XYZ file of N, CA and C in Angstrom:
552
model
N 24.154 -5.447 30.363
C 24.365 -6.480 31.717
C 25.732 -6.510 31.952
N 25.971 -6.669 33.315
C 27.280 -6.839 33.955
C 28.253 -5.862 33.559
N 27.739 -4.569 33.482
C 28.814 -3.304 33.243
C 28.982 -3.277 31.709
N 28.374 -4.172 30.862
C 28.650 -3.904 29.336
C 27.390 -3.378 28.609
N 27.582 -2.247 28.024
C 26.517 -1.789 27.377
C 26.909 -1.085 25.943
N 25.976 -1.351 25.050
C 26.053 -0.937 23.701
C 24.874 -0.104 22.900
N 25.333 0.911 22.496
C 24.206 1.540 21.756
C 24.366 1.380 20.385
N 23.480 1.226 19.536
C 23.588 0.983 18.079
C 22.514 1.836 17.410
N 22.763 2.914 16.563
C 21.432 3.644 15.979
C 20.756 2.797 15.081
N 19.581 2.766 15.091
C 18.625 1.829 14.195
C 17.499 2.422 13.805
N 17.103 2.107 12.636
C 15.688 2.534 12.149
C 14.922 1.321 11.715
N 13.809 1.080 12.496
C 12.955 -0.250 12.034
C 11.724 0.085 12.011
N 10.989 -0.795 11.463
C 9.517 -0.898 11.166
C 9.018 -2.160 11.751
N 8.087 -1.913 12.708
C 7.436 -3.017 13.508
C 6.266 -3.515 12.687
N 6.221 -4.823 12.297
C 5.133 -5.187 11.524
C 4.667 -6.520 12.391
N 3.493 -6.663 12.625
C 2.858 -7.813 13.471
C 1.729 -8.455 12.851
N 1.366 -9.576 13.026
C 0.097 -10.277 12.743
C -0.616 -10.701 13.947
N -1.913 -10.987 13.806
C -2.624 -11.387 14.989
C -3.686 -12.184 14.467
N -4.043 -13.340 15.098
C -5.391 -14.050 14.859
C -6.002 -14.343 16.167
N -7.343 -14.182 16.260
C -8.212 -14.324 17.417
C -7.738 -15.429 18.308
N -7.390 -16.429 17.669
C -7.112 -17.646 18.699
C -5.883 -17.397 19.521
N -4.907 -16.511 18.977
C -3.695 -16.294 19.526
C -3.974 -15.312 20.853
N -4.980 -14.782 21.160
C -5.322 -13.883 22.237
C -5.299 -12.388 21.785
N -5.435 -11.487 22.937
C -5.184 -10.258 22.704
C -3.901 -9.474 22.800
N -3.559 -8.250 22.235
C -2.440 -7.600 22.541
C -2.691 -6.810 23.550
N -1.774 -6.551 24.444
C -1.890 -5.679 25.587
C -1.996 -4.094 24.778
N -2.893 -3.302 25.404
C -3.090 -1.990 25.069
C -1.657 -1.081 24.689
N -0.772 -1.237 25.779
C 0.403 -0.670 25.702
C 1.261 -1.204 24.485
N 1.214 -2.309 24.005
C 2.060 -2.763 22.750
C 1.084 -2.404 21.488
N -0.169 -2.484 21.579
C -1.167 -2.173 20.432
C -0.862 -0.678 20.059
N -0.641 0.098 20.986
C -0.518 1.621 20.790
C 0.830 1.746 20.053
N 1.727 0.928 20.103
C 3.011 1.045 19.268
C 2.763 0.963 17.743
N 1.827 0.172 17.501
C 1.534 0.118 15.954
C 0.816 1.397 15.597
N 1.439 2.029 14.434
C 0.788 3.179 14.011
C -0.378 2.940 13.204
N -0.417 2.004 12.444
C -1.631 1.762 11.519
C -1.988 0.239 11.653
N -3.185 -0.213 11.391
C -3.599 -1.547 11.218
C -4.523 -1.703 10.030
N -4.321 -2.856 9.486
C -5.214 -2.989 8.380
C -5.550 -4.733 8.668
N -6.905 -4.868 7.998
C -7.467 -6.184 8.004
C -6.947 -6.819 6.538
N -6.495 -8.048 6.827
C -6.082 -8.894 5.532
C -6.964 -10.052 5.516
N -7.454 -10.380 4.412
C -8.057 -11.681 4.250
C -7.465 -12.386 2.961
N -7.523 -13.410 2.990
C -7.020 -14.577 2.079
C -7.906 -14.234 0.791
N -7.061 -14.105 -0.296
C -7.825 -13.956 -1.608
C -8.661 -15.282 -1.891
N -9.835 -15.204 -2.134
C -10.747 -16.488 -2.174
C -11.037 -16.740 -3.661
N -10.875 -15.683 -4.639
C -11.059 -16.104 -5.893
C -10.130 -17.177 -6.320
N -10.574 -18.032 -7.211
C -9.702 -19.228 -7.701
C -8.499 -18.912 -8.386
N -8.820 -17.739 -9.349
C -7.521 -17.477 -10.163
C -6.496 -16.700 -9.423
N -6.987 -16.038 -8.171
C -5.978 -15.426 -7.288
C -5.183 -16.428 -6.594
N -5.820 -17.402 -6.058
C -5.282 -18.532 -5.181
C -4.129 -19.272 -6.260
N -4.836 -19.599 -7.440
C -3.870 -20.277 -8.405
C -2.643 -19.348 -8.777
N -2.676 -18.164 -8.869
C -1.396 -17.362 -8.989
C -0.486 -17.358 -7.932
N -1.006 -17.438 -6.807
C -0.144 -17.677 -5.676
C 0.423 -18.927 -5.747
N -0.011 -20.093 -6.120
C 0.500 -21.187 -6.247
C 1.624 -21.320 -7.251
N 1.280 -20.721 -8.359
C 2.052 -20.529 -9.656
C 3.483 -19.795 -9.153
N 3.243 -18.807 -8.536
C 4.545 -17.980 -8.203
C 5.269 -18.818 -7.247
N 4.731 -19.342 -6.089
C 5.513 -20.212 -5.157
C 6.302 -21.323 -5.863
N 5.684 -21.733 -6.821
C 6.167 -22.933 -7.531
C 7.500 -22.449 -8.430
N 7.243 -21.361 -9.046
C 8.381 -20.487 -9.827
C 9.493 -20.181 -8.719
N 9.058 -19.678 -7.579
C 10.289 -19.302 -6.714
C 11.077 -20.480 -6.284
N 10.340 -21.598 -5.993
C 10.993 -22.879 -5.706
C 11.941 -23.325 -6.606
N 11.560 -23.237 -7.867
C 12.349 -23.798 -8.913
C 13.464 -22.834 -9.462
N 13.209 -21.611 -9.497
C 14.155 -20.596 -9.951
C 14.133 -19.099 -9.395
N 14.532 -18.939 -8.042
C 14.351 -17.687 -7.332
C 14.949 -16.580 -8.170
N 15.993 -16.728 -8.759
C 16.738 -15.586 -9.470
C 15.826 -15.195 -10.737
N 14.995 -16.001 -11.227
C 14.450 -15.739 -12.330
C 13.163 -14.829 -11.966
N 12.428 -15.316 -10.774
C 11.362 -14.501 -10.262
C 12.002 -13.026 -9.841
N 13.034 -13.103 -9.370
C 13.863 -11.794 -8.993
C 13.912 -10.908 -9.977
N 14.487 -11.379 -11.151
C 14.457 -10.656 -12.420
C 13.190 -10.153 -12.870
N 12.245 -11.135 -12.904
C 10.692 -10.627 -13.406
C 10.266 -9.446 -12.571
N 10.476 -9.394 -11.142
C 9.768 -8.382 -10.536
C 10.906 -7.548 -9.823
N 12.021 -7.731 -10.194
C 13.139 -6.654 -9.458
C 12.893 -5.331 -9.995
N 12.619 -4.984 -11.079
C 12.424 -3.685 -11.764
C 11.258 -2.933 -10.967
N 10.108 -3.514 -10.852
C 9.085 -3.006 -10.054
C 9.526 -2.767 -8.665
N 10.067 -3.697 -8.267
C 10.422 -3.495 -6.544
C 11.592 -2.316 -6.672
N 12.338 -2.388 -7.377
C 13.292 -1.156 -7.448
C 12.703 0.078 -7.664
N 11.774 0.210 -8.562
C 11.172 1.657 -8.650
C 10.203 1.911 -7.470
N 9.733 1.034 -6.811
C 8.835 1.318 -5.689
C 9.765 1.732 -4.451
N 10.916 1.017 -4.452
C 12.015 1.430 -3.451
C 12.588 2.752 -3.559
N 12.791 3.143 -4.631
C 13.318 4.591 -5.293
C 12.240 5.648 -4.855
N 10.866 5.226 -5.180
C 9.785 6.206 -5.027
C 9.732 6.295 -3.242
N 9.804 5.280 -2.614
C 9.713 5.418 -1.082
C 10.956 6.252 -0.336
N 12.118 5.845 -0.873
C 13.254 6.752 -0.667
C 13.201 8.135 -0.899
N 12.716 8.448 -2.055
C 12.470 9.861 -2.604
C 11.474 10.568 -1.484
N 10.175 9.869 -1.276
C 9.385 10.444 -0.401
C 9.804 10.499 0.986
N 10.664 9.769 1.492
C 11.202 9.730 3.012
C 12.040 11.150 2.837
N 12.775 11.302 1.630
C 13.550 12.579 1.923
C 12.747 13.893 1.717
N 11.574 13.800 1.249
C 10.742 14.953 1.163
C 9.880 15.156 2.333
N 9.745 14.328 3.250
C 8.747 14.218 4.483
C 8.953 15.562 5.277
N 10.203 16.056 5.515
C 10.464 17.182 6.313
C 9.891 18.511 5.861
N 9.546 18.395 4.278
C 9.188 19.604 3.647
C 7.661 19.624 3.386
N 6.966 18.512 3.868
C 5.565 18.411 3.646
C 4.827 19.511 4.672
N 4.005 20.237 4.064
C 3.170 21.120 4.999
C 1.781 20.640 5.438
N 1.306 20.797 6.626
C 0.209 20.670 7.152
C -0.358 21.945 7.779
N -1.458 22.327 7.166
C -2.084 23.679 7.719
C -2.391 23.454 9.295
N -2.210 24.606 10.136
C -2.776 24.386 11.518
C -4.264 24.101 11.668
N -4.960 24.670 10.772
C -6.400 24.407 11.011
C -6.721 22.933 10.690
N -5.942 22.294 9.880
C -6.084 20.789 9.594
C -5.451 19.987 10.707
N -4.305 20.372 11.435
C -4.052 19.771 12.540
C -5.002 19.875 13.762
N -5.534 21.074 13.843
C -6.853 21.132 14.926
C -7.884 20.189 14.440
N -8.241 20.001 13.415
C -9.301 19.054 12.844
C -8.829 17.565 13.237
N -7.796 17.451 13.040
C -7.206 15.881 13.248
C -7.228 15.792 14.867
N -6.757 16.772 15.570
C -6.968 16.524 17.208
C -8.483 16.454 17.344
N -9.341 17.464 16.856
C -10.831 17.231 17.375
C -11.302 15.844 16.854
N -10.915 15.246 15.794
C -11.435 13.956 15.376
C -10.989 12.917 16.602
N -9.731 13.139 16.972
C -9.180 12.015 17.967
C -9.941 12.380 19.284
N -10.283 13.494 19.579
C -10.819 13.921 20.783
C -12.248 13.278 20.769
N -12.980 13.524 19.586
C -14.331 13.136 19.393
C -14.588 11.564 19.697
N -13.374 10.780 19.137
C -13.364 9.389 19.282
C -12.746 8.855 20.705
N -12.350 9.968 21.392
C -11.956 9.522 22.794
C -10.817 8.579 22.610
N -9.881 9.082 21.647
C -8.555 8.155 21.554
C -7.799 8.429 22.838
N -7.270 7.355 23.534
C -6.417 7.486 24.679
C -5.020 8.132 24.276
N -4.555 8.937 24.896
C -3.120 9.647 24.685
C -3.030 10.340 23.264
N -1.908 10.693 23.064
C -1.593 11.613 21.829
C -1.154 10.859 20.550
N -0.616 9.725 20.725
C -0.174 8.818 19.586
C -1.026 8.817 18.375
N -2.430 8.671 18.544
C -3.388 8.782 17.362
C -3.202 10.124 16.641
N -3.248 11.016 17.297
C -2.946 12.357 16.612
C -1.682 12.569 15.821
N -0.622 12.074 16.583
C 0.905 12.076 15.786
C 0.612 11.245 14.604
N 0.315 10.024 14.849
C 0.396 9.029 13.911
C -0.447 9.419 12.545
N -1.525 10.041 12.893
C -2.568 10.474 11.759
C -1.855 11.691 10.902
N -1.259 12.633 11.602
C -0.437 13.646 10.914
C 0.717 13.169 10.260
N 1.436 12.059 10.860
C 2.608 11.604 10.004
C 2.445 10.641 8.964
N 1.193 9.938 9.009
C 0.633 9.062 7.937
C 0.182 9.897 6.718
N -0.510 11.092 6.959
C -0.894 11.796 6.030
C -0.023 12.552 5.187
N 1.137 12.915 5.953
C 2.215 13.489 5.495
C 3.103 12.635 4.428
N 3.029 11.323 4.989
C 3.798 10.278 4.168
C 3.084 9.937 2.831
N 1.817 10.030 3.019
C 0.956 9.685 1.811
C 1.351 11.001 0.832
N 1.137 12.054 1.203
C 1.538 13.307 0.271
C 2.838 13.168 -0.222
N 3.815 12.944 0.512
C 5.230 12.653 -0.024
C 5.281 11.730 -1.140
N 4.704 10.359 -0.862
C 4.827 9.385 -1.573
C 4.098 9.650 -3.007
N 3.035 10.527 -2.951
C 2.473 11.009 -4.102
C 2.893 12.043 -4.793
N 4.110 12.701 -4.355
C 4.763 13.647 -4.966
C 4.236 14.999 -4.798
N 3.492 15.318 -3.863
C 2.916 16.551 -3.451
C 3.480 17.183 -2.389
N 3.010 18.445 -2.075
C 3.613 19.313 -1.105
C 2.815 19.613 0.151
N 1.524 19.529 0.109
C 0.781 19.844 1.226
C -0.467 18.896 1.494
N -0.606 18.628 2.793
C -1.644 17.556 3.069
C -2.975 18.384 2.982
N -3.971 17.431 2.490
C -5.280 17.883 2.304
C -6.139 17.156 3.409
N -7.522 17.774 3.286
C -8.402 16.817 4.096
C -8.691 15.358 3.679
N -8.661 15.393 2.216
C -8.830 14.021 1.766
C -7.729 13.105 2.092
N -6.441 13.648 2.117
C -5.365 12.790 2.689
C -5.551 12.270 4.090
N -6.189 13.134 4.936
C -6.319 12.626 6.318
C -7.362 11.662 6.343
N -8.505 11.876 5.632
C -9.666 10.951 5.553
C -8.992 9.546 4.782
N -8.034 9.691 4.076
C -7.646 8.351 3.511
C -6.993 7.455 4.329
N -6.245 8.189 5.357
C -5.497 7.257 6.205
C -6.128 7.272 7.782
N -7.056 7.781 8.006
C -7.679 7.985 9.285
C -8.047 6.545 9.872
N -8.865 5.701 9.153
C -9.234 4.672 9.601
C -8.214 3.644 10.099
N -6.985 3.488 9.165
C -5.943 2.646 9.516
C -5.328 3.179 10.697
N -5.226 4.407 11.006
C -4.477 4.979 12.078
C -5.164 4.920 13.338
N -6.642 4.991 13.448
C -7.142 5.100 14.805
C -8.068 3.947 14.950
N -8.598 3.132 14.205
C -9.661 2.016 14.404
C -9.059 1.029 15.485
N -7.860 0.799 15.782
C -7.174 0.121 16.842
C -7.062 0.768 18.028
N -7.431 2.067 18.031
C -6.974 2.631 19.237
C -8.443 3.061 20.066
N -9.497 2.516 19.688
C -10.827 2.650 20.274
C -11.357 1.472 21.000
N -10.552 0.408 21.268
C -11.034 -0.749 22.079
C -9.767 -1.327 22.775
N -10.262 -2.194 23.653
C -8.953 -2.851 24.479
C -8.587 -4.201 23.765
N -9.602 -4.962 23.214
C -9.346 -6.291 22.642
C -9.556 -6.283 21.240
N -8.559 -5.746 20.623
C -8.591 -5.552 19.078
C -8.530 -6.879 18.484
N -7.938 -7.820 18.981
C -7.878 -9.202 18.124
C -9.053 -9.999 18.291
N -9.668 -10.252 19.534
C -10.623 -11.164 19.815
C -12.030 -10.615 19.974
N -12.283 -9.325 20.267
C -13.652 -8.889 20.167
C -14.092 -8.724 18.674
N -15.354 -8.734 18.535
C -16.033 -8.789 17.172
C -16.427 -7.380 16.726
N -16.029 -6.312 17.565
C -16.299 -4.930 17.132
C -15.486 -4.388 15.977
N -16.018 -3.835 15.149
C -15.341 -3.240 14.052
C -15.496 -1.678 14.214
N -14.310 -1.137 14.482
C -14.563 0.461 14.783
C -14.217 1.219 13.493
N -14.198 0.600 12.505
C -14.119 1.273 11.134
C -15.242 2.239 11.031
N -16.408 1.783 11.392
C -17.682 2.651 11.152
C -17.700 3.840 12.098
N -17.038 3.644 13.435
C -16.982 4.653 14.470
C -16.214 5.855 13.864
N -14.964 5.505 13.098
C -14.147 6.376 12.642
C -14.617 7.098 11.343
N -15.298 6.407 10.484
C -15.852 6.787 9.456
C -16.964 7.845 9.947
N -17.817 7.623 10.694
C -18.801 8.441 11.220
C -18.238 9.685 11.733
N -17.125 9.721 12.532
C -16.530 10.743 13.059
C -15.859 11.546 11.955
N -15.194 11.034 10.902
C -14.857 11.656 9.796
C -16.051 12.671 9.245
N -17.018 12.062 8.991
C -18.112 12.816 8.363
C -18.416 13.804 9.078
N -18.641 13.772 10.579
C -18.795 14.708 11.463
C -17.890 15.892 11.269
N -16.644 15.614 11.410
C -15.533 16.730 11.515
C -15.218 17.186 10.008
N -15.110 16.244 8.941
C -14.826 16.861 7.587
C -15.767 16.843 6.811
N -17.028 16.352 7.105
C -18.231 16.427 6.009
C -18.145 15.417 5.057
N -17.123 14.408 5.092
C -17.061 13.195 4.151
C -16.320 12.008 4.876
N -16.659 10.930 4.538
C -15.660 9.777 5.103
C -14.463 9.486 4.291
N -13.901 8.350 4.422
C -12.672 7.990 3.498
C -13.077 8.126 1.914
N -11.997 8.614 1.260
C -12.423 8.567 -0.172
C -12.195 7.169 -0.920
N -12.874 7.173 -2.036
C -12.868 5.888 -2.818
C -11.342 5.626 -3.004
N -11.076 4.389 -2.829
C -9.396 3.953 -3.215
C -9.333 4.204 -4.724
N -7.968 4.717 -4.885
C -7.623 5.042 -6.259
C -7.151 3.555 -6.989
N -7.535 3.423 -8.267
C -7.063 2.181 -8.791
C -6.052 2.602 -9.928
N -4.951 1.821 -10.250
C -4.084 2.326 -11.022
C -4.046 1.257 -12.315
């Protein structure tokens, strides 16, 4: 403004929340979110109690809570940074890239961001898991989160769940839906 301009290199991650009462996100903004997930409040009494217990602990002694979970947090951070360093070497077979684009085309995903994000998410998963090449299972694992919000205009307030549409398209293109989540 007024002849002053500053550039600063930055890497950032956009995380947003939405509630139906807050209205819809414009498609131009929604398209900028690479992945979406639905989050529900844990309703089991013991889970809710654990949240209250940890909140109380944090209010009384934040340093103790940081000591308790700091090791796990540090290990996860190291794993993420290691995966980030490996991203450029992760391989995606051309035939698999074609299947990803065919999937997006089948779902009538507007623009190319869905194709790009699905490729990136699958590569990130592979890097995080310490592998070297993307498989169909990796694509199927991340596809719903990458594509479900790209299939409608009013992602927040309409009651349409496009997860099923993505799953059916995965079955058509890959012969299977998302794999069963791994438990550790």
